[in-house]
């Protein structure tokens, strides 16, 4: 089971988070860092992977936070070859559109962020499908919301599910965990998303999509066109 969005912290804190995730049945976690912290975090990535290799597979997600589409494109180009996953925090409609039109970006995270709607319509759903950009729904948005706000979050989730079923764009589910207290067992994680309106197949497919992003990017340097790989 793959989680591409656990908030990256210090080396020691990452070890603690990863070990907790391993104990709860997760196979892979990616620590997310924004563009201001990503370069520094790369300095201990190899040591982190080596120290955890007997327990859980780990990697990094570049988690871009910007309301400027031009800046987002520039950052994505800069780090594409250094990143197993590039994700962008959504919410701003200009950002949502720019991300879903960009084949160099893997994930639009939380398109509903700070919105009263899902942040995506049928036009953007088609763009996501055409450019193979996944939409990410985050568990912590359920965990950290209450009453009417939680009801709105769940309504936004269901709107995304309806578009996902109709247009077949990639969908991933992540924890967004910031501490060990935010991590749940794989079983509990899946059960919660089943309660939000996804069936078991759709939840499993979301995990497969997350794994597929990592596999695709591990071969990206050998790709001539999508689906066409250089074989030596």
CSV table of C-alpha atoms in Angstrom, one decimal:
chain,number,residue,atom,x,y,z
A,1,UNK,CA,0.0,0.0,0.0
A,2,UNK,CA,1.4,3.3,-1.1
A,3,UNK,CA,1.1,6.8,0.5
A,4,UNK,CA,2.7,9.6,-1.6
A,5,UNK,CA,2.0,12.4,0.9
A,6,UNK,CA,3.4,12.2,4.4
A,7,UNK,CA,4.7,15.6,5.5
A,8,UNK,CA,8.5,15.5,5.4
A,9,UNK,CA,10.4,16.6,8.5
A,10,UNK,CA,13.8,16.0,9.9
A,11,UNK,CA,15.8,12.8,9.4
A,12,UNK,CA,14.9,11.5,12.9
A,13,UNK,CA,11.2,12.4,12.6
A,14,UNK,CA,11.0,10.8,9.2
A,15,UNK,CA,12.4,7.5,10.6
A,16,UNK,CA,9.7,7.6,13.4
A,17,UNK,CA,6.9,8.3,10.9
A,18,UNK,CA,8.1,5.6,8.5
A,19,UNK,CA,8.4,3.0,11.2
A,20,UNK,CA,4.9,3.7,12.4
A,21,UNK,CA,3.6,3.4,8.9
A,22,UNK,CA,5.4,0.1,8.5
A,23,UNK,CA,3.9,-1.2,11.7
A,24,UNK,CA,0.4,-0.3,10.4
A,25,UNK,CA,0.8,-2.2,7.2
A,26,UNK,CA,2.1,0.4,4.7
A,27,UNK,CA,4.5,-0.8,2.0
A,28,UNK,CA,5.7,2.6,0.8
A,29,UNK,CA,5.6,6.2,2.0
A,30,UNK,CA,6.8,9.3,0.3
A,31,UNK,CA,7.8,12.3,2.4
A,32,UNK,CA,6.5,15.5,0.8
A,33,UNK,CA,8.6,18.7,0.9
A,34,UNK,CA,7.8,22.0,-0.7
A,35,UNK,CA,10.1,23.8,-3.1
A,36,UNK,CA,11.8,25.7,-0.3
A,37,UNK,CA,12.8,22.6,1.7
A,38,UNK,CA,13.2,20.0,-1.0
A,39,UNK,CA,16.8,20.6,-1.9
A,40,UNK,CA,18.0,20.4,1.7
A,41,UNK,CA,16.0,17.2,2.3
A,42,UNK,CA,17.7,15.5,-0.7
A,43,UNK,CA,20.9,15.7,1.3
A,44,UNK,CA,19.8,12.9,3.6
A,45,UNK,CA,17.4,11.0,1.3
A,46,UNK,CA,19.9,8.2,0.5
A,47,UNK,CA,20.8,7.6,4.1
A,48,UNK,CA,17.1,7.5,5.0
A,49,UNK,CA,16.3,5.0,2.3
A,50,UNK,CA,19.2,2.8,3.4
A,51,UNK,CA,18.3,2.9,7.1
A,52,UNK,CA,14.7,1.9,6.4
A,53,UNK,CA,15.2,-0.6,3.6
A,54,UNK,CA,14.5,-3.6,5.9
A,55,UNK,CA,11.2,-2.1,7.1
A,56,UNK,CA,9.6,0.0,4.4
A,57,UNK,CA,10.3,1.6,1.0
A,58,UNK,CA,10.6,5.4,1.2
A,59,UNK,CA,11.0,8.2,-1.3
A,60,UNK,CA,10.2,11.9,-1.7
A,61,UNK,CA,7.4,13.9,-3.2
A,62,UNK,CA,8.1,17.5,-4.4
A,63,UNK,CA,5.0,19.3,-3.1
A,64,UNK,CA,4.8,22.6,-4.9
A,65,UNK,CA,2.9,25.4,-3.2
A,66,UNK,CA,2.3,28.5,-5.4
A,67,UNK,CA,-0.5,30.4,-6.8
A,68,UNK,CA,1.6,31.4,-9.9
A,69,UNK,CA,1.2,29.0,-12.8
A,70,UNK,CA,4.4,30.2,-14.4
A,71,UNK,CA,6.4,29.6,-11.2
A,72,UNK,CA,4.9,26.1,-10.9
A,73,UNK,CA,5.9,25.2,-14.5
A,74,UNK,CA,9.5,26.5,-13.8
A,75,UNK,CA,9.8,24.5,-10.6
A,76,UNK,CA,8.5,21.4,-12.2
A,77,UNK,CA,11.0,21.6,-15.0
A,78,UNK,CA,13.8,22.2,-12.6
A,79,UNK,CA,13.1,19.2,-10.4
A,80,UNK,CA,11.5,16.8,-12.8
A,81,UNK,CA,14.7,14.6,-13.2
A,82,UNK,CA,15.2,14.7,-9.4
A,83,UNK,CA,11.7,13.7,-8.3
A,84,UNK,CA,9.9,10.4,-8.2
A,85,UNK,CA,6.6,12.4,-7.8
A,86,UNK,CA,5.8,16.0,-8.4
A,87,UNK,CA,2.6,17.2,-6.7
A,88,UNK,CA,1.0,20.7,-6.6
A,89,UNK,CA,-1.3,22.0,-3.9
A,90,UNK,CA,-4.6,23.0,-5.6
A,91,UNK,CA,-7.5,25.1,-4.7
A,92,UNK,CA,-6.8,28.2,-6.9
A,93,UNK,CA,-8.7,27.6,-10.1
A,94,UNK,CA,-5.9,29.0,-12.3
A,95,UNK,CA,-3.5,26.6,-10.5
A,96,UNK,CA,-5.9,23.6,-10.9
A,97,UNK,CA,-6.2,24.2,-14.6
A,98,UNK,CA,-2.4,24.8,-15.2
A,99,UNK,CA,-1.5,21.6,-13.3
A,100,UNK,CA,-4.0,19.4,-15.2
A,101,UNK,CA,-2.7,20.7,-18.5
A,102,UNK,CA,1.0,19.9,-17.6
A,103,UNK,CA,2.3,16.4,-18.4
A,104,UNK,CA,5.4,17.1,-16.3
A,105,UNK,CA,3.3,17.1,-13.2
A,106,UNK,CA,2.1,13.9,-11.6
A,107,UNK,CA,-0.5,15.0,-9.1
A,108,UNK,CA,-3.0,17.8,-8.4
A,109,UNK,CA,-3.4,17.6,-4.6
A,110,UNK,CA,-6.6,18.8,-2.9
A,111,UNK,CA,-8.2,20.7,-5.8
A,112,UNK,CA,-10.9,21.6,-3.2
A,113,UNK,CA,-8.5,23.3,-0.8
A,114,UNK,CA,-10.1,26.4,0.8
A,115,UNK,CA,-13.0,26.2,-1.6
A,116,UNK,CA,-16.7,25.7,-1.3
A,117,UNK,CA,-16.7,23.4,-4.3
A,118,UNK,CA,-14.6,20.5,-5.5
A,119,UNK,CA,-12.3,22.8,-7.7
A,120,UNK,CA,-12.8,20.6,-10.8
A,121,UNK,CA,-15.5,20.4,-13.5
A,122,UNK,CA,-16.0,18.2,-16.5
A,123,UNK,CA,-13.6,20.3,-18.6
A,124,UNK,CA,-10.8,19.9,-16.1
A,125,UNK,CA,-11.6,16.3,-15.6
A,126,UNK,CA,-11.0,15.7,-19.3
A,127,UNK,CA,-7.7,17.5,-19.0
A,128,UNK,CA,-6.7,15.3,-16.1
A,129,UNK,CA,-7.5,12.2,-18.2
A,130,UNK,CA,-5.8,13.4,-21.3
A,131,UNK,CA,-2.5,14.5,-19.5
A,132,UNK,CA,-2.6,11.6,-17.0
A,133,UNK,CA,-2.4,13.9,-14.0
A,134,UNK,CA,-3.8,12.3,-10.9
A,135,UNK,CA,-6.1,14.0,-8.4
A,136,UNK,CA,-5.2,13.5,-4.8
A,137,UNK,CA,-7.7,13.3,-2.0
A,138,UNK,CA,-6.2,13.6,1.5
A,139,UNK,CA,-7.3,11.7,4.6
A,140,UNK,CA,-6.2,14.4,7.0
A,141,UNK,CA,-8.9,16.7,5.5
A,142,UNK,CA,-11.4,14.3,7.0
A,143,UNK,CA,-9.5,13.8,10.2
A,144,UNK,CA,-9.0,17.5,11.0
A,145,UNK,CA,-12.5,18.7,10.1
A,146,UNK,CA,-15.7,18.8,12.0
A,147,UNK,CA,-19.5,19.2,11.7
A,148,UNK,CA,-20.5,21.4,8.7
A,149,UNK,CA,-17.0,21.8,7.4
A,150,UNK,CA,-16.5,18.0,7.3
A,151,UNK,CA,-19.9,17.7,5.5
A,152,UNK,CA,-18.6,20.1,2.9
A,153,UNK,CA,-15.3,18.2,2.5
A,154,UNK,CA,-17.2,14.9,2.0
A,155,UNK,CA,-19.5,16.6,-0.5
A,156,UNK,CA,-16.5,17.7,-2.5
A,157,UNK,CA,-15.0,14.2,-2.3
A,158,UNK,CA,-18.2,12.8,-3.8
A,159,UNK,CA,-18.2,15.3,-6.6
A,160,UNK,CA,-14.7,14.3,-7.5
A,161,UNK,CA,-15.7,10.6,-7.4
A,162,UNK,CA,-18.6,11.2,-9.8
A,163,UNK,CA,-16.2,12.9,-12.3
A,164,UNK,CA,-13.6,10.2,-11.8
A,165,UNK,CA,-16.1,7.5,-12.7
A,166,UNK,CA,-17.3,9.4,-15.7
A,167,UNK,CA,-14.0,10.6,-17.2
A,168,UNK,CA,-11.6,8.0,-15.8
A,169,UNK,CA,-8.8,10.3,-14.7
A,170,UNK,CA,-6.2,8.9,-12.2
A,171,UNK,CA,-7.2,9.2,-8.6
A,172,UNK,CA,-4.9,8.6,-5.5
A,173,UNK,CA,-5.6,8.6,-1.8
A,174,UNK,CA,-3.0,9.9,0.7
A,175,UNK,CA,-2.8,10.4,4.4
A,176,UNK,CA,-1.3,13.9,4.5
A,177,UNK,CA,0.0,12.8,7.9
A,178,UNK,CA,2.1,15.3,9.9
A,179,UNK,CA,2.7,13.2,12.9
A,180,UNK,CA,2.5,9.6,14.1
A,181,UNK,CA,-0.9,10.4,15.5
A,182,UNK,CA,-2.2,11.0,12.0
A,183,UNK,CA,-1.2,7.6,10.6
A,184,UNK,CA,-3.8,4.9,10.5
A,185,UNK,CA,-3.7,1.2,9.6
A,186,UNK,CA,-4.2,0.3,6.0
A,187,UNK,CA,-7.5,-1.4,6.9
A,188,UNK,CA,-8.8,1.7,8.8
A,189,UNK,CA,-7.7,4.0,6.0
A,190,UNK,CA,-9.5,1.9,3.4
A,191,UNK,CA,-12.6,1.6,5.6
A,192,UNK,CA,-12.9,5.4,6.0
A,193,UNK,CA,-12.6,6.1,2.3
A,194,UNK,CA,-15.2,3.3,1.7
A,195,UNK,CA,-17.5,5.3,3.9
A,196,UNK,CA,-17.0,8.4,1.8
A,197,UNK,CA,-18.4,6.8,-1.2
A,198,UNK,CA,-15.7,4.7,-2.9
A,199,UNK,CA,-16.0,1.0,-3.4
A,200,UNK,CA,-13.3,-1.5,-2.5
A,201,UNK,CA,-12.1,-1.8,-6.1
A,202,UNK,CA,-11.8,2.0,-6.4
A,203,UNK,CA,-9.7,2.2,-3.2
A,204,UNK,CA,-7.4,-0.6,-4.4
A,205,UNK,CA,-7.1,1.1,-7.8
A,206,UNK,CA,-6.1,4.4,-6.1
A,207,UNK,CA,-3.2,2.5,-4.4
A,208,UNK,CA,-2.2,1.0,-7.7
A,209,UNK,CA,-2.2,4.4,-9.4
A,210,UNK,CA,0.1,5.8,-6.7
A,211,UNK,CA,2.5,2.9,-7.3
A,212,UNK,CA,2.2,3.4,-11.0
A,213,UNK,CA,3.3,7.0,-10.7
A,214,UNK,CA,6.6,5.9,-9.0
A,215,UNK,CA,7.2,3.2,-11.6
A,216,UNK,CA,6.6,5.5,-14.5
A,217,UNK,CA,9.0,8.1,-13.2
A,218,UNK,CA,11.7,5.6,-12.5
A,219,UNK,CA,11.7,4.9,-16.2
A,220,UNK,CA,11.0,8.5,-17.3
A,221,UNK,CA,14.6,9.2,-18.5
A,222,UNK,CA,14.2,6.2,-21.0
A,223,UNK,CA,10.9,7.4,-22.4
A,224,UNK,CA,10.7,8.8,-25.9
A,225,UNK,CA,6.9,9.2,-25.8
A,226,UNK,CA,4.4,8.1,-23.2
A,227,UNK,CA,4.4,4.3,-23.4
A,228,UNK,CA,7.5,4.1,-25.6
A,229,UNK,CA,10.7,3.2,-23.7
A,230,UNK,CA,14.3,2.9,-24.9
A,231,UNK,CA,15.6,-0.6,-24.3
A,232,UNK,CA,19.3,-1.1,-24.1
